[in-house]
CSV table of C-alpha atoms in Angstrom, one decimal:
chain,number,residue,atom,x,y,z
O,1,MET,CA,219.9,-64.1,-9.3
O,2,ASN,CA,219.6,-67.6,-10.9
O,3,ALA,CA,220.4,-66.1,-14.3
O,4,ILE,CA,223.6,-64.4,-12.9
O,5,ARG,CA,224.6,-67.5,-11.1
O,6,GLN,CA,224.3,-69.6,-14.3
O,7,ILE,CA,226.4,-67.1,-16.3
O,8,ARG,CA,229.0,-67.1,-13.5
O,9,SER,CA,229.1,-70.9,-13.6
O,10,ASN,CA,229.5,-70.9,-17.4
O,11,ILE,CA,232.6,-68.6,-17.5
O,12,ASN,CA,234.3,-69.7,-14.3
O,13,ILE,CA,237.6,-71.4,-14.4
O,14,VAL,CA,237.4,-75.2,-13.6
O,15,ASN,CA,240.7,-77.2,-13.5
O,16,GLY,CA,242.5,-74.4,-15.3
O,17,LYS,CA,239.8,-74.1,-18.0
O,18,ALA,CA,236.7,-72.0,-18.6
O,19,THR,CA,233.8,-73.8,-20.2
O,20,SER,CA,232.9,-70.6,-22.2
O,21,GLU,CA,235.4,-68.0,-23.3
O,22,TRP,CA,233.2,-65.8,-25.6
O,23,ILE,CA,229.9,-64.1,-25.0
O,24,LEU,CA,227.2,-62.8,-27.3
O,25,ASP,CA,225.8,-59.8,-25.4
O,26,ALA,CA,222.6,-59.5,-27.5
O,27,ASP,CA,220.1,-56.8,-27.9
O,28,ILE,CA,216.8,-57.2,-29.8
O,29,SER,CA,215.9,-54.2,-31.8
O,30,ARG,CA,212.8,-52.5,-30.4
O,31,CYS,CA,211.6,-55.9,-29.0
O,32,PHE,CA,208.3,-54.7,-27.5
O,33,ASP,CA,207.4,-52.6,-30.6
O,34,ILE,CA,207.7,-55.2,-33.3
O,35,ILE,CA,206.5,-58.5,-31.9
O,36,ASP,CA,204.4,-60.2,-34.6
O,37,HIS,CA,200.8,-60.5,-33.2
O,38,GLY,CA,200.0,-63.5,-35.3
O,39,VAL,CA,203.0,-65.5,-34.1
O,40,LEU,CA,202.3,-64.6,-30.5
O,41,LEU,CA,198.6,-65.6,-30.6
O,42,ASP,CA,199.5,-68.9,-32.2
O,43,LYS,CA,201.6,-69.8,-29.2
O,44,ILE,CA,198.7,-69.3,-26.7
O,45,PRO,CA,195.5,-70.7,-28.4
O,46,ALA,CA,193.7,-71.1,-25.1
O,47,PHE,CA,193.8,-67.4,-24.4
O,48,ARG,CA,193.7,-65.9,-27.9
O,49,GLN,CA,190.8,-63.6,-27.3
O,50,THR,CA,192.0,-62.2,-24.0
O,51,VAL,CA,195.5,-61.6,-25.4
O,52,ARG,CA,194.2,-60.1,-28.6
O,53,ARG,CA,192.2,-57.5,-26.5
O,54,TRP,CA,195.4,-56.7,-24.6
O,55,LEU,CA,197.3,-56.2,-27.8
O,56,LYS,CA,194.6,-54.0,-29.4
O,57,ALA,CA,193.8,-52.0,-26.2
O,58,GLY,CA,196.3,-49.3,-27.3
O,59,VAL,CA,198.0,-46.6,-25.2
O,60,VAL,CA,197.3,-42.9,-24.6
O,61,GLU,CA,200.4,-40.8,-25.5
O,62,LEU,CA,200.3,-37.1,-25.2
O,63,GLY,CA,196.5,-37.2,-25.2
O,64,ASN,CA,196.2,-39.4,-28.3
O,65,LEU,CA,195.0,-43.0,-28.4
O,66,ILE,CA,197.5,-45.2,-30.3
O,67,VAL,CA,196.3,-48.7,-31.4
O,68,PRO,CA,199.3,-50.8,-32.4
O,69,ARG,CA,199.2,-53.2,-35.3
O,70,ARG,CA,202.2,-55.0,-34.0
O,71,GLY,CA,204.3,-55.1,-30.8
O,72,THR,CA,203.2,-54.8,-27.2
O,73,PRO,CA,202.7,-51.5,-25.2
O,74,GLN,CA,206.1,-50.4,-23.8
O,75,GLY,CA,205.9,-50.3,-20.0
O,76,GLY,CA,202.6,-52.3,-19.9
O,77,VAL,CA,202.5,-54.8,-17.1
O,78,ILE,CA,201.6,-57.6,-19.5
O,79,SER,CA,204.4,-56.7,-22.0
O,80,PRO,CA,207.3,-58.7,-20.4
O,81,LEU,CA,205.1,-61.8,-20.2
O,82,LEU,CA,204.1,-61.5,-23.8
O,83,ALA,CA,207.7,-61.0,-24.9
O,84,ASN,CA,208.6,-64.1,-22.9
O,85,ILE,CA,205.9,-66.1,-24.7
O,86,ALA,CA,207.0,-64.8,-28.1
O,87,LEU,CA,210.7,-65.9,-27.4
O,88,ASP,CA,209.8,-69.3,-26.0
O,89,GLY,CA,211.8,-72.0,-27.8
O,90,MET,CA,215.0,-70.0,-28.1
O,91,GLU,CA,216.7,-72.4,-25.7
O,92,ARG,CA,215.8,-75.4,-27.9
O,93,LEU,CA,217.8,-73.8,-30.8
O,94,PHE,CA,220.9,-75.0,-29.2
O,95,ASP,CA,219.5,-78.2,-27.6
O,96,ILE,CA,219.7,-76.6,-24.2
O,97,GLU,CA,216.4,-78.1,-23.2
O,98,SER,CA,214.1,-80.8,-24.7
O,99,ARG,CA,210.6,-80.1,-25.9
O,100,THR,CA,209.3,-81.3,-22.5
O,101,GLY,CA,211.5,-78.6,-20.8
O,102,ILE,CA,214.2,-80.9,-19.4
O,103,TYR,CA,217.6,-79.1,-19.2
O,104,LYS,CA,220.6,-80.6,-20.9
O,105,PRO,CA,224.1,-79.6,-19.6
O,106,PRO,CA,226.5,-78.1,-22.3
O,107,SER,CA,228.8,-81.1,-21.9
O,108,GLU,CA,226.0,-83.6,-22.8
O,109,ARG,CA,225.2,-81.9,-26.2
O,110,SER,CA,226.8,-82.7,-29.5
O,111,GLY,CA,228.1,-80.9,-32.5
O,112,CYS,CA,228.1,-77.1,-32.6
O,113,ASN,CA,225.7,-77.1,-29.6
O,114,ARG,CA,228.3,-78.6,-27.3
O,115,GLY,CA,229.4,-76.0,-24.8
O,116,VAL,CA,226.8,-73.5,-25.8
O,117,SER,CA,224.8,-71.9,-23.0
O,118,LEU,CA,222.0,-69.4,-23.2
O,119,VAL,CA,220.7,-67.4,-20.3
O,120,ARG,CA,217.5,-65.4,-20.9
O,121,TYR,CA,215.3,-63.1,-18.8
O,122,ALA,CA,212.3,-62.0,-20.9
O,123,ASP,CA,213.9,-60.2,-23.9
O,124,ASP,CA,217.4,-59.8,-22.3
O,125,PHE,CA,219.7,-62.7,-23.0
O,126,VAL,CA,223.4,-63.7,-23.4
O,127,VAL,CA,224.9,-66.7,-25.1
O,128,THR,CA,228.2,-68.1,-23.9
O,129,VAL,CA,230.3,-70.4,-26.1
O,130,PRO,CA,233.8,-72.0,-26.2
O,131,SER,CA,235.0,-70.3,-29.3
O,132,ARG,CA,234.3,-67.2,-31.4
O,133,ASP,CA,233.8,-69.3,-34.5
O,134,VAL,CA,230.8,-71.0,-33.0
O,135,LEU,CA,229.2,-67.6,-32.5
O,136,ALA,CA,229.8,-66.5,-36.1
O,137,THR,CA,228.9,-69.7,-37.9
O,138,HIS,CA,226.2,-71.2,-35.7
O,139,VAL,CA,224.8,-69.1,-32.9
O,140,ILE,CA,224.2,-65.7,-34.6
O,141,PRO,CA,222.7,-67.2,-37.8
O,142,ALA,CA,220.4,-69.4,-35.8
O,143,MET,CA,219.3,-66.5,-33.6
O,144,GLU,CA,218.7,-64.2,-36.6
O,145,THR,CA,216.4,-66.8,-38.2
O,146,PHE,CA,214.6,-67.5,-35.0
O,147,LEU,CA,213.9,-63.8,-34.4
O,148,CYS,CA,213.0,-63.1,-38.0
O,149,VAL,CA,210.1,-65.6,-37.9
O,150,ARG,CA,208.7,-63.5,-34.9
O,151,GLY,CA,209.1,-60.2,-36.7
O,152,MET,CA,212.2,-59.3,-34.7
O,153,ASN,CA,215.9,-58.8,-35.4
O,154,LEU,CA,219.1,-58.3,-33.5
O,155,ASN,CA,220.2,-54.7,-33.0
O,156,MET,CA,223.7,-55.1,-34.5
O,157,VAL,CA,224.8,-51.7,-33.2
O,158,LYS,CA,224.2,-52.7,-29.6
O,159,THR,CA,224.8,-56.4,-29.9
O,160,ARG,CA,228.4,-57.2,-29.0
O,161,VAL,CA,230.7,-60.2,-29.1
O,162,VAL,CA,233.1,-60.0,-26.1
O,163,HIS,CA,235.7,-62.1,-24.4
O,164,ARG,CA,235.1,-63.1,-20.8
O,165,GLU,CA,238.0,-60.9,-19.7
O,166,GLU,CA,236.5,-57.9,-21.3
O,167,GLY,CA,233.2,-58.3,-19.5
O,168,PHE,CA,229.6,-57.3,-20.1
O,169,ASP,CA,226.5,-56.0,-18.3
O,170,PHE,CA,223.4,-58.1,-17.7
O,171,LEU,CA,220.3,-57.5,-15.6
O,172,GLY,CA,222.0,-54.6,-13.7
O,173,PHE,CA,225.3,-56.5,-13.0
O,174,SER,CA,228.8,-56.3,-14.6
O,175,ILE,CA,230.3,-59.7,-15.2
O,176,CYS,CA,233.9,-60.4,-16.1
O,177,GLN,CA,236.8,-62.7,-15.5
O,178,ILE,CA,239.7,-61.2,-13.5
O,179,ASN,CA,243.3,-62.4,-12.9
O,180,ARG,CA,244.7,-61.7,-9.4
O,181,LYS,CA,248.1,-63.2,-8.7
O,182,GLY,CA,247.6,-66.0,-11.2
O,183,ASN,CA,244.2,-66.8,-9.7
O,184,ARG,CA,241.5,-66.3,-12.4
O,185,LYS,CA,237.8,-66.1,-11.3
O,186,CYS,CA,234.5,-64.6,-12.4
O,187,LEU,CA,233.7,-61.3,-10.7
O,188,VAL,CA,230.1,-60.0,-10.5
O,189,THR,CA,229.5,-56.5,-9.3
O,190,PRO,CA,226.6,-53.9,-9.7
O,191,SER,CA,226.9,-52.2,-13.1
O,192,LYS,CA,227.8,-48.5,-13.3
O,193,ASN,CA,224.3,-47.7,-14.5
O,194,SER,CA,222.7,-49.5,-11.6
O,195,MET,CA,225.0,-47.7,-9.1
O,196,LYS,CA,224.1,-44.4,-10.8
O,197,ARG,CA,220.4,-45.0,-10.5
O,198,LEU,CA,220.7,-46.1,-6.9
O,199,LEU,CA,222.8,-43.0,-5.9
O,200,GLY,CA,220.3,-40.8,-7.8
O,201,LYS,CA,217.5,-42.3,-5.8
O,202,VAL,CA,219.3,-41.8,-2.5
O,203,LYS,CA,220.1,-38.2,-3.4
O,204,GLY,CA,216.5,-37.5,-4.3
O,205,VAL,CA,215.1,-39.0,-1.1
O,206,LEU,CA,217.6,-37.2,1.1
O,207,ASN,CA,217.1,-33.8,-0.6
O,208,GLY,CA,213.4,-34.1,-0.5
O,209,ASN,CA,213.1,-35.1,3.2
O,210,LYS,CA,215.7,-33.1,5.0
O,211,GLN,CA,213.6,-32.8,8.2
O,212,ALA,CA,212.3,-36.4,8.2
O,213,LYS,CA,213.2,-39.0,10.8
O,214,ALA,CA,215.9,-41.6,10.1
O,215,SER,CA,213.3,-44.3,10.2
O,216,MET,CA,211.2,-42.6,7.5
O,217,ILE,CA,214.3,-42.1,5.3
O,218,VAL,CA,215.1,-45.8,5.6
O,219,GLU,CA,211.5,-46.7,4.7
O,220,LEU,CA,211.5,-44.4,1.6
O,221,LEU,CA,214.9,-45.8,0.4
O,222,ASN,CA,213.5,-49.4,0.7
O,223,THR,CA,210.4,-48.7,-1.4
């Protein structure tokens, strides 16, 4: 929830103004499939052999062993961690944190980085900025260069530039700015896809356990 709280803080109205009006709702094209192994291994020299074995272990798909030359196994327990390592440094693109990991508030940065905020969870991230021009001339080009070095690229079909009033989905939540009787604020609600998955789970549990006790139903729904 810290990621959602940070985004809410970025686009909330303070003294009649929002620090960020525009959002880059980014999607990395086939992130887990195309991570460059060499770049990834260079970032973790102390564990190179262990990680190399993970990367070369392969997966069994329809009875066939597939050994990837690049990327990480989709759905593997180690894949989100490896993606996180591969994307380390993204925050420093916009002077959001120092090389020692110290966070710098948007108002304390200078030039094009002033007012830019990036919130990332593994390979899911959004960038909030004061103006659309900053996205077009600074943020997106810097992001494309950063990803290219790692063998990745933005999926321009799924990547969107949206205004805070239009809203966007992130980590299972829908986030947008609303205006009620002249009072503008950031609204965070479960996304439609999240609600659909939850209702599908509830329906499946209820249909499959019609004779079960209420306590068992509750336990199944909470797992």
